[in-house]
Amino acid sequence: MNKANKANYAKSRQSFLCLLIWLVFSLSLQAAVLEEDRADVLYHSYDGGGMKIDGPAILLRKKASESVALSAYYYVDTISSASVDVLSTASAYSEERQEGQLGIEYLHDKTTMALSIRQSDEDDYLANSVNFNVSHDTFGDLTNLSLGLAFSDNEIRRNGDDLFEEQSQQYRIRAGISQILTKNLSIALNIESVADEGYLNNPYRTVRYIDSSVPAGVGYQSEVYPNTRNSFSTKLSASYYLPYRAALFLHYRHFSDSWKIDANDIELSYRHPFGKTVELELKVRYYQQTQASFYSDLFSHQNAQNFLARDKELSDFDDLTLGLGVTYLIPKQFSISDWRSEVSLQWDYITFNYNNFRDPTAEAALGEEPLYGFSAHVIRAFFSVYF
């Protein structure tokens, strides 16, 4: 099937996968103590812009000793899409994706090391990655230093073309420092550098150009991306704990890359408990980015430049997220074997506004179509047991 929207669904599930990894590793990397044993069952759903993604995930974490912990997760999602990208040049499609990860953590004194391997498999994409993190508490356990390395090797295929096979690799290095400033205030600074090389564009996606030789006045050709991409991001976070166990969280992130994309996002969230069993979370997030240097909604002619892109995720756009979450701590008499357990439901509403990507399905003159925009709903449900 022609899947011109693959990049979009990959981006939309990114936050969910990051959340899975956070559940498996991050809490133990914040301090020199292994997290308690836990099992999680999760469900994720994204619906917007003609695209629907949903699927379950299972996570398990178990300490083998006081210094060693093992973890694993398995994630499946199904994707069906009839987005503007698909409708303009191809037909709707559906597919399934599976991902699994195994990890081990080792605690020595005030240093925690974590190693994981992960595989993600689709019918035309296979990714294998390895990830290593180390963190260390110092200065009276008020400061935490962390360093991480990751490598991914990817195999890209194209459905309907048995001869097509490309490769790409990704290298990541990240570093962070978190500091407890007062009993209520803590801050963290994280930086990350990513280097991609190989086949980086989507084998199904096309660009459009003015072609007066055909009745429609428009022609299409495959996208052409550079075979390298280097990016650097910085994230600053602050947490402030209020009376009655409430808390405020602020995150700011800046991103830039060798494709001339500059992006900024800021997120503010507030958590408030009600009694001993219910916690409410509210959040707002704003994201904005500039376009890639080789992006255009409509090129003047075929082969207009060396590199060509019309992926709307490389255009100039912004989005706004409003989020609501509720967590309920299940009373012990209703829990499994008196283990502590909780359920959580999170809902995000996201509006996307594209500033130089036009809707090619609209009835308008070529290059004068209305600018594209859409909204999406994201639902995440969790059931967690600590044992």
Short mmCIF file of C-alpha atoms in Angstrom, two decimals:
data_model
loop_
_atom_site.label_atom_id
_atom_site.label_comp_id
_atom_site.label_asym_id
_atom_site.label_seq_id
_atom_site.Cartn_x
_atom_site.Cartn_y
_atom_site.Cartn_z
CA MET A 1 0.00 0.00 0.00
CA ASN A 2 1.09 3.55 -0.67
CA LYS A 3 1.69 5.08 2.76
CA ALA A 4 2.51 8.71 2.23
CA ASN A 5 1.58 9.50 5.81
CA LYS A 6 4.09 7.27 7.60
CA ALA A 7 6.09 10.18 9.01
CA ASN A 8 2.97 11.70 10.55
CA TYR A 9 1.86 8.61 12.45
CA ALA A 10 5.44 8.04 13.63
CA LYS A 11 5.47 11.50 15.15
CA SER A 12 2.05 11.15 16.75
CA ARG A 13 3.02 8.02 18.67
CA GLN A 14 6.38 9.45 19.72
CA SER A 15 5.11 10.89 22.99
CA PHE A 16 3.49 7.57 23.94
CA LEU A 17 6.68 5.60 23.31
CA CYS A 18 8.68 8.12 25.29
CA LEU A 19 6.20 7.61 28.11
CA LEU A 20 6.74 3.84 27.98
CA ILE A 21 10.50 4.27 28.20
CA TRP A 22 10.04 6.76 31.03
CA LEU A 23 7.95 4.24 32.96
CA VAL A 24 10.60 1.56 32.49
CA PHE A 25 13.74 3.54 33.24
CA SER A 26 13.56 7.16 34.26
CA LEU A 27 12.45 6.94 37.85
CA SER A 28 15.41 4.80 38.78
CA LEU A 29 17.77 7.14 36.94
CA GLN A 30 16.64 10.11 38.99
CA ALA A 31 18.23 8.80 42.15
CA ALA A 32 20.58 6.05 43.28
CA VAL A 33 17.86 3.61 44.22
CA LEU A 34 16.13 0.97 42.14
CA GLU A 35 12.46 1.54 41.54
CA GLU A 36 10.00 -0.87 43.11
CA ASP A 37 8.67 -3.84 41.16
CA ARG A 38 5.69 -3.02 38.97
CA ALA A 39 3.51 -4.17 36.11
CA ASP A 40 1.60 -1.85 33.78
CA VAL A 41 -1.08 -2.37 31.18
CA LEU A 42 -1.59 0.62 28.88
CA TYR A 43 -3.81 1.65 26.01
CA HIS A 44 -3.18 4.52 23.60
CA SER A 45 -5.44 6.10 20.98
CA TYR A 46 -4.82 8.94 18.53
CA ASP A 47 -7.62 10.21 16.28
CA GLY A 48 -7.25 13.26 14.08
CA GLY A 49 -6.54 14.53 10.60
CA GLY A 50 -8.04 11.42 9.00
CA MET A 51 -5.65 9.17 10.89
CA LYS A 52 -6.40 6.74 13.72
CA ILE A 53 -3.77 4.91 15.75
CA ASP A 54 -4.50 2.70 18.72
CA GLY A 55 -3.02 -0.21 20.57
CA PRO A 56 -2.10 -1.77 23.90
CA ALA A 57 1.19 -2.12 25.72
CA ILE A 58 2.41 -4.28 28.57
CA LEU A 59 5.33 -3.35 30.84
CA LEU A 60 7.00 -5.43 33.53
CA ARG A 61 9.78 -4.50 35.92
CA LYS A 62 11.28 -6.85 38.54
CA LYS A 63 14.27 -6.59 40.84
CA ALA A 64 16.51 -9.65 40.69
CA SER A 65 18.42 -8.39 43.74
CA GLU A 66 18.98 -5.18 45.64
CA SER A 67 21.35 -4.03 42.90
CA VAL A 68 19.92 -5.54 39.69
CA ALA A 69 16.54 -5.00 38.02
CA LEU A 70 15.13 -6.43 34.79
CA SER A 71 12.47 -4.83 32.64
CA ALA A 72 10.55 -5.46 29.44
CA TYR A 73 7.74 -3.98 27.42
CA TYR A 74 5.74 -5.03 24.39
CA TYR A 75 3.71 -2.58 22.33
CA VAL A 76 1.35 -3.09 19.39
CA ASP A 77 -0.48 -0.44 17.42
CA THR A 78 -2.73 -0.50 14.39
CA ILE A 79 -2.83 2.42 11.99
CA SER A 80 -5.52 3.41 9.54
CA SER A 81 -5.13 6.59 7.54
CA ALA A 82 -7.04 8.67 5.06
CA SER A 83 -5.24 11.92 5.83
CA VAL A 84 -4.78 14.83 3.46
CA ASP A 85 -1.36 13.45 2.47
CA VAL A 86 -2.87 10.11 1.52
CA LEU A 87 -5.99 11.41 -0.21
CA SER A 88 -4.04 13.81 -2.43
CA THR A 89 -1.78 11.20 -4.05
CA ALA A 90 -2.80 7.72 -2.90
CA SER A 91 -5.46 5.56 -1.25
CA ALA A 92 -6.19 4.97 2.41
CA TYR A 93 -4.21 2.22 4.14
CA SER A 94 -4.00 0.22 7.34
CA GLU A 95 -1.12 -1.62 8.99
CA GLU A 96 0.19 -3.00 12.27
CA ARG A 97 3.36 -2.23 14.12
CA GLN A 98 4.99 -4.21 16.93
CA GLU A 99 7.72 -3.10 19.29
CA GLY A 100 9.52 -4.84 22.13
CA GLN A 101 12.27 -3.91 24.55
CA LEU A 102 14.39 -5.74 27.13
CA GLY A 103 16.43 -3.91 29.73
CA ILE A 104 18.69 -4.40 32.71
CA GLU A 105 19.71 -1.94 35.42
CA TYR A 106 22.60 -2.15 37.86
CA LEU A 107 22.98 -0.07 41.02
CA HIS A 108 26.37 0.40 42.66
CA ASP A 109 26.60 2.80 45.57
CA LYS A 110 25.17 6.04 44.12
CA THR A 111 25.56 5.14 40.45
CA THR A 112 22.86 3.53 38.31
CA MET A 113 23.56 2.01 34.90
CA ALA A 114 20.87 0.87 32.46
CA LEU A 115 21.20 -1.05 29.21
CA SER A 116 18.33 -1.88 26.84
CA ILE A 117 17.78 -3.35 23.40
CA ARG A 118 14.69 -2.62 21.32
CA GLN A 119 13.17 -3.79 18.06
CA SER A 120 10.36 -2.14 16.10
CA ASP A 121 8.84 -4.06 13.19
CA GLU A 122 6.43 -2.94 10.46
CA ASP A 123 5.72 -4.54 7.11
CA ASP A 124 8.14 -2.12 5.40
CA TYR A 125 10.34 -0.86 8.24
CA LEU A 126 12.58 -2.63 10.75
CA ALA A 127 14.50 -0.80 13.47
CA ASN A 128 16.95 -2.29 15.97
CA SER A 129 18.43 -0.11 18.68
CA VAL A 130 20.57 -0.27 21.79
CA ASN A 131 20.49 2.28 24.59
CA PHE A 132 22.84 2.89 27.54
CA ASN A 133 22.33 5.32 30.42
CA VAL A 134 24.32 6.08 33.55
CA SER A 135 23.42 8.44 36.38
CA HIS A 136 25.16 9.42 39.59
CA ASP A 137 24.01 11.20 42.74
CA THR A 138 26.44 13.64 44.31
CA PHE A 139 26.68 16.65 46.64
CA GLY A 140 24.66 15.06 49.40
CA ASP A 141 22.22 13.49 46.93
CA LEU A 142 20.98 16.95 45.97
CA THR A 143 22.52 16.75 42.48
CA ASN A 144 22.06 14.05 39.86
CA LEU A 145 24.30 13.78 36.78
CA SER A 146 23.33 11.59 33.83
CA LEU A 147 24.78 10.55 30.49
CA GLY A 148 23.24 8.44 27.74
CA LEU A 149 24.20 6.89 24.41
CA ALA A 150 21.99 5.21 21.82
CA PHE A 151 22.38 3.65 18.39
CA SER A 152 19.69 2.56 15.94
CA ASP A 153 20.04 0.64 12.68
CA ASN A 154 17.04 0.82 10.37
CA GLU A 155 15.96 -1.11 7.29
CA ILE A 156 13.53 0.67 4.95
CA ARG A 157 11.50 -1.15 2.33
CA ARG A 158 8.67 -0.17 -0.04
CA ASN A 159 5.56 -2.29 -0.40
CA GLY A 160 4.99 -3.44 -3.96
CA ASP A 161 8.67 -3.09 -4.86
CA ASP A 162 10.72 -6.14 -3.85
CA LEU A 163 13.92 -4.57 -5.18
CA PHE A 164 13.72 -1.50 -2.94
CA GLU A 165 15.78 -1.70 0.25
CA GLU A 166 17.58 1.14 2.00
CA GLN A 167 19.39 1.64 5.30
CA SER A 168 19.71 4.42 7.85
CA GLN A 169 21.48 4.81 11.17
CA GLN A 170 20.95 7.10 14.13
CA TYR A 171 23.41 8.04 16.88
CA ARG A 172 22.32 9.84 20.06
CA ILE A 173 24.25 11.30 22.96
CA ARG A 174 22.58 13.07 25.85
CA ALA A 175 23.58 14.56 29.16
CA GLY A 176 21.65 15.99 32.05
CA ILE A 177 21.88 17.54 35.47
CA SER A 178 19.11 17.89 38.04
CA GLN A 179 19.38 19.91 41.22
CA ILE A 180 17.24 20.15 44.34
CA LEU A 181 17.38 23.84 45.24
CA THR A 182 14.97 23.93 48.17
CA LYS A 183 12.57 21.49 49.81
CA ASN A 184 9.95 22.63 47.29
CA LEU A 185 11.91 23.55 44.16
CA SER A 186 14.01 21.44 41.82
CA ILE A 187 15.32 22.12 38.31
CA ALA A 188 16.84 20.02 35.54
CA LEU A 189 18.80 20.73 32.37
CA ASN A 190 19.07 18.13 29.60
CA ILE A 191 20.87 18.36 26.27
CA GLU A 192 20.84 15.92 23.37
CA SER A 193 22.67 15.65 20.07
CA VAL A 194 21.41 13.35 17.30
CA ALA A 195 23.14 12.36 14.05
CA ASP A 196 21.15 10.61 11.31
CA GLU A 197 22.68 9.21 8.16
CA GLY A 198 21.55 7.10 5.23
CA TYR A 199 18.13 7.04 3.58
CA LEU A 200 16.14 9.62 5.56
CA ASN A 201 13.09 10.38 3.43
CA ASN A 202 9.81 8.50 3.01
CA PRO A 203 9.81 6.17 -0.03
CA TYR A 204 6.11 6.85 -0.64
CA ARG A 205 5.98 10.62 -0.35
CA THR A 206 5.98 13.03 -3.30
CA VAL A 207 6.29 16.76 -3.91
CA ARG A 208 4.16 18.71 -6.36
CA TYR A 209 5.31 21.19 -8.99
CA ILE A 210 3.77 23.40 -11.67
CA ASP A 211 3.46 21.49 -14.95
CA SER A 212 1.66 23.34 -17.74
CA SER A 213 1.99 20.33 -20.05
CA VAL A 214 -0.81 18.41 -18.29
CA PRO A 215 -4.48 19.47 -17.96
CA ALA A 216 -4.37 19.59 -14.15
CA GLY A 217 -1.38 21.94 -14.28
CA VAL A 218 0.43 20.01 -11.57
CA GLY A 219 3.01 17.22 -11.62
CA TYR A 220 4.45 14.99 -8.91
CA GLN A 221 7.88 13.55 -8.22
CA SER A 222 9.48 11.71 -5.31
CA GLU A 223 10.89 13.63 -2.38
CA VAL A 224 14.68 13.87 -2.15
CA TYR A 225 16.30 14.47 1.25
CA PRO A 226 19.93 14.93 2.28
CA ASN A 227 21.53 11.73 3.53
CA THR A 228 22.64 13.33 6.80
CA ARG A 229 20.85 15.26 9.51
CA ASN A 230 22.38 16.63 12.71
CA SER A 231 20.26 18.09 15.49
CA PHE A 232 20.75 19.56 18.94
CA SER A 233 18.15 20.15 21.63
CA THR A 234 18.13 21.70 25.08
CA LYS A 235 15.42 21.19 27.68
CA LEU A 236 15.00 23.09 30.94
CA SER A 237 12.53 21.80 33.54
CA ALA A 238 11.39 23.06 36.92
CA SER A 239 9.18 21.46 39.57
CA TYR A 240 7.64 23.36 42.47
CA TYR A 241 5.73 21.56 45.19
CA LEU A 242 2.86 23.42 46.79
CA PRO A 243 0.94 22.79 50.02
CA TYR A 244 -1.63 19.98 50.10
CA ARG A 245 0.69 17.84 47.93
CA ALA A 246 -0.06 19.92 44.82
CA ALA A 247 2.70 20.65 42.31
CA LEU A 248 3.57 22.87 39.34
CA PHE A 249 5.77 21.70 36.45
CA LEU A 250 7.32 23.86 33.74
CA HIS A 251 9.25 22.59 30.70
CA TYR A 252 10.91 24.55 27.91
CA ARG A 253 12.71 22.93 24.97
CA HIS A 254 14.62 24.36 22.02
CA PHE A 255 15.54 22.30 18.95
CA SER A 256 17.63 23.11 15.88
CA ASP A 257 19.07 20.99 13.09
CA SER A 258 21.20 21.06 9.95
CA TRP A 259 18.04 21.24 7.81
CA LYS A 260 17.50 24.76 9.23
CA ILE A 261 14.52 23.79 11.37
CA ASP A 262 14.25 25.74 14.62
CA ALA A 263 11.61 24.71 17.11
CA ASN A 264 10.46 25.79 20.55
CA ASP A 265 7.94 24.25 22.88
CA ILE A 266 6.81 25.14 26.36
CA GLU A 267 4.59 23.13 28.68
CA LEU A 268 2.97 24.01 31.98
CA SER A 269 1.18 21.43 34.11
CA TYR A 270 -0.49 21.42 37.52
CA ARG A 271 -1.26 18.43 39.73
CA HIS A 272 -3.71 18.56 42.59
CA PRO A 273 -4.74 15.73 44.93
CA PHE A 274 -8.26 15.22 46.22
CA GLY A 275 -8.12 13.23 49.42
CA LYS A 276 -5.74 10.29 49.46
CA THR A 277 -6.96 8.46 46.37
CA VAL A 278 -7.53 10.93 43.51
CA GLU A 279 -5.09 13.19 41.67
CA LEU A 280 -6.05 15.63 38.92
CA GLU A 281 -3.59 16.96 36.33
CA LEU A 282 -4.09 19.89 33.96
CA LYS A 283 -1.60 20.88 31.29
CA VAL A 284 -1.11 23.23 28.35
CA ARG A 285 1.64 22.95 25.74
CA TYR A 286 2.57 25.15 22.79
CA TYR A 287 4.91 24.07 19.98
CA GLN A 288 6.22 26.08 17.02
CA GLN A 289 8.77 25.32 14.31
CA THR A 290 10.20 26.87 11.15
CA GLN A 291 10.40 25.02 7.84
CA ALA A 292 13.26 22.94 6.48
CA SER A 293 15.45 24.78 3.97
CA PHE A 294 14.41 22.50 1.10
CA TYR A 295 10.66 22.45 1.85
CA SER A 296 8.05 23.94 -0.46
CA ASP A 297 4.32 23.45 -0.80
CA LEU A 298 4.54 23.93 -4.58
CA PHE A 299 7.75 23.94 -6.60
CA SER A 300 8.07 26.06 -9.74
CA HIS A 301 9.10 23.12 -11.96
CA GLN A 302 10.35 19.55 -11.89
CA ASN A 303 13.75 19.03 -10.22
CA ALA A 304 13.63 22.64 -9.02
CA GLN A 305 16.50 22.06 -6.58
CA ASN A 306 18.82 19.33 -5.33
CA PHE A 307 16.67 18.44 -2.31
CA LEU A 308 12.87 18.42 -2.35
CA ALA A 309 10.32 18.02 0.45
CA ARG A 310 6.61 18.56 0.93
CA ASP A 311 6.12 16.67 4.19
CA LYS A 312 3.96 18.98 6.26
CA GLU A 313 5.97 18.01 9.35
CA LEU A 314 8.92 19.82 7.72
CA SER A 315 6.84 22.95 7.06
CA ASP A 316 6.33 26.03 9.21
CA PHE A 317 3.61 25.09 11.72
CA ASP A 318 2.49 25.31 15.33
CA ASP A 319 0.25 23.30 17.60
CA LEU A 320 -1.48 23.78 20.93
CA THR A 321 -2.24 20.97 23.39
CA LEU A 322 -4.72 21.07 26.25
CA GLY A 323 -4.56 18.08 28.56
CA LEU A 324 -6.53 16.58 31.43
CA GLY A 325 -5.56 13.56 33.52
CA VAL A 326 -7.07 11.71 36.48
CA THR A 327 -5.31 9.09 38.62
CA TYR A 328 -7.15 6.90 41.15
CA LEU A 329 -5.35 4.92 43.85
CA ILE A 330 -7.31 1.70 44.28
CA PRO A 331 -8.09 0.83 47.94
CA LYS A 332 -6.15 -2.17 49.24
CA GLN A 333 -9.27 -4.26 49.78
CA PHE A 334 -9.92 -4.10 46.03
CA SER A 335 -6.30 -4.62 44.96
CA ILE A 336 -4.59 -7.82 43.90
CA SER A 337 -2.95 -9.48 46.95
CA ASP A 338 -3.09 -6.12 48.74
CA TRP A 339 -0.54 -4.74 46.28
CA ARG A 340 -0.68 -1.01 45.70
CA SER A 341 -2.40 -0.34 42.38
CA GLU A 342 -3.78 2.61 40.48
CA VAL A 343 -5.62 3.51 37.31
CA SER A 344 -5.03 6.62 35.25
CA LEU A 345 -6.81 8.22 32.32
CA GLN A 346 -5.29 11.06 30.29
CA TRP A 347 -6.85 13.03 27.46
CA ASP A 348 -5.17 15.57 25.18
CA TYR A 349 -6.80 17.83 22.62
CA ILE A 350 -4.35 19.13 20.00
CA THR A 351 -4.91 21.74 17.29
CA PHE A 352 -2.44 21.93 14.39
CA ASN A 353 -2.01 25.01 12.20
CA TYR A 354 0.20 24.81 9.10
CA ASN A 355 1.45 28.17 7.92
CA ASN A 356 2.75 27.22 4.46
CA PHE A 357 1.21 23.82 3.72
CA ARG A 358 -1.98 24.02 1.67
CA ASP A 359 -4.83 21.52 1.44
CA PRO A 360 -4.45 19.91 -2.02
CA THR A 361 -7.91 18.32 -1.77
CA ALA A 362 -9.68 21.71 -1.58
CA GLU A 363 -11.40 23.13 -4.66
CA ALA A 364 -9.25 26.14 -5.45
CA ALA A 365 -6.68 27.32 -7.96
CA LEU A 366 -3.29 25.62 -7.78
CA GLY A 367 -1.19 27.26 -5.08
CA GLU A 368 -4.17 29.19 -3.71
CA GLU A 369 -5.78 26.41 -1.69
CA PRO A 370 -6.57 27.21 1.96
CA LEU A 371 -3.86 26.56 4.51
CA TYR A 372 -4.27 23.21 6.20
CA GLY A 373 -5.13 22.59 9.83
CA PHE A 374 -6.80 19.94 11.93
CA SER A 375 -7.44 18.81 15.50
CA ALA A 376 -6.73 15.51 17.22
CA HIS A 377 -7.75 13.64 20.35
CA VAL A 378 -5.21 11.53 22.25
CA ILE A 379 -6.32 9.12 24.98
CA ARG A 380 -3.99 7.16 27.27
CA ALA A 381 -5.24 4.69 29.88
CA PHE A 382 -3.07 2.91 32.46
CA PHE A 383 -3.47 0.20 35.07
CA SER A 384 -0.43 -0.16 37.30
CA VAL A 385 0.35 -2.65 40.06
CA TYR A 386 3.31 -2.28 42.45
CA PHE A 387 4.48 -5.45 44.15
#
